[in-house]
Amino acid sequence: MPEGQPAPRDSSLPEQARSELPQRPLGIYIHVPFCTTRCGYCDFNTYTAAELGSEPGASRTGYIDAAIQELGIAARVLGPDPPPVSTIFVGGGTPTVLPPDDLGRLVAAVRSHFGLAPDAEVTTESNPESIDFAGLQRLRELGFNRISFGMQSAVPQVLATLDRTHTPGRPIQAVTDAKAAGFANISLDLIYGTPGESASDWLESLEAALSAAPQHISAYALIVEDGTRLAARIRRGELPPTDEDDLADKYLIADDRFTAAGYRAYEVSNWSRSAATRCRHNLGYWRSHHWWGVGPGAHSHVGGVRWWNLKHPQAYASRLASGLSPAQARELLSAEQRRTERILLELRLADGLSTSLLTTTEKGRLVHLVAQRLAVVEDGMLILTRNGRLLADGVIRDLLD
Ligand SMILES: C[S@@+](CC[C@H](N)C(=O)[O-])C[C@H]1O[C@@H](n2cnc3c(N)ncnc32)[C@H](O)[C@@H]1O
Ligand code: SF4
């Protein structure tokens, strides 16, 4: 993350950025920075109760009040008539360590400050062991209509290496319960390439996920993040490092199985059973729409202005308690930065990238990519092939270099 420039203490935005609001949908991301335990591979901005202790302002209930305060600031800054919100995504951390009614207070605050579009997508992330049937029913009553469970794997020793605490069957039961509670839009997250995971382990996880018939599946290559327990174990030689060829093989295995089961990749790591069950909130990130990220460490983007909040829950809450913006810093993107960003993000989508965004030099490089069967051009859209998706980061680098 760049250092950025100081963010205004009153959260104000340049008029130019605000004037772009009516042009594209507005999403609200709400970051819940709490987990019961810390998984050894994860470097997300999240804290266990023991890590937070009894620091003032960092309690779980105090957090909801602080987040609602930030929503009030957002409505004022994007007002006087802020646009209705198209998508809400409550992510983490583990949002469902909080009682459903607390999460409902967040949705109610968005509704009262902004109004929700009639077809708004309202998602929460959840760990399968952190919610039961009654909790899922309550989330539906409170306005959530999409839920994303972190399944990761169905193989006991892979879950153990990842420090996941749920039993292999729990995510499948959670999907069944969510369906019975009235969720018609359910997603499962999987991770492939965990040290010690064989190809047949991965197939077993894929089959288990498909047996639950969710509407949407995300499959991520394991990233070994510096500073995590997993990285230390690999460095000490206790676990083998991840292997690029293994990751590529597993990506193709996943894409084959998902495609055979009727899912289509609409983004490099995301598959959906139909266009209607693509994650609209995440599409907003990939299409450079506007979103306000509420909560510690959350990132926002409105009309070419990007900012990010203080990371620690206590620092975040104490800024808000003083009536000040919780933003740590911001960046005003130039037209060229915005164009490059669109290329980076839109090329990851199955709908592709309009070639009209490319310079003459970049268009010249397309011939090479097409000849290597990494991309095709159809009706003015540049679309990655399956091999192109596999090498997406490299392809994008080659195009922009
Ligand atoms: C930040 S988590 C939040 C949801 C929930 N706490 C969970 O873990 O299931 C969202 C997803 O990010 C993915 N993820 C987290 N750390 C990752 C890593 N180091 N490499 C790949 N995927 C990761 C996992 O699939 C996870 O489900
Ligand atoms: S439960 Fe999710 S957010 Fe929490 S530590 Fe594990 S991977 Fe990270």
mmCIF file of C-alpha atoms and ligand atoms in Angstrom, residues 34-35 37-39 41-44 46 92-94 127 152 164, ligand 2:
data_model
loop_
_atom_site.group_PDB
_atom_site.id
_atom_site.type_symbol
_atom_site.label_atom_id
_atom_site.label_comp_id
_atom_site.label_asym_id
_atom_site.label_seq_id
_atom_site.Cartn_x
_atom_site.Cartn_y
_atom_site.Cartn_z
ATOM 1 C CA PHE A 34 -12.681 -10.285 15.024
ATOM 2 C CA CYS A 35 -11.966 -14.025 14.909
ATOM 3 C CA THR A 37 -8.703 -17.999 16.681
ATOM 4 C CA ARG A 38 -6.078 -16.854 14.172
ATOM 5 C CA CYS A 39 -5.465 -19.274 11.263
ATOM 6 C CA TYR A 41 -1.942 -18.697 6.938
ATOM 7 C CA CYS A 42 -4.011 -15.549 7.378
ATOM 8 C CA ASP A 43 -2.693 -11.979 7.489
ATOM 9 C CA PHE A 44 -6.059 -10.219 7.315
ATOM 10 C CA THR A 46 -8.389 -9.403 12.420
ATOM 11 C CA GLY A 92 -13.779 -10.094 8.039
ATOM 12 C CA GLY A 93 -12.450 -11.457 10.124
ATOM 13 C CA THR A 94 -15.443 -13.507 11.050
ATOM 14 C CA ASN A 127 -17.065 -19.419 9.277
ATOM 15 C CA GLN A 152 -11.253 -24.131 2.438
ATOM 16 C CA ARG A 164 -9.145 -24.482 10.646
HETATM 17 S S1 SF4 B 2 -11.091 -17.285 10.324
HETATM 18 FE FE1 SF4 B 2 -10.762 -16.245 8.344
HETATM 19 S S2 SF4 B 2 -10.233 -14.135 8.808
HETATM 20 FE FE2 SF4 B 2 -10.107 -15.320 10.737
HETATM 21 S S3 SF4 B 2 -7.965 -15.826 10.921
HETATM 22 FE FE3 SF4 B 2 -8.965 -17.534 9.862
HETATM 23 S S4 SF4 B 2 -8.802 -17.047 7.643
HETATM 24 FE FE4 SF4 B 2 -8.315 -15.193 8.787
#
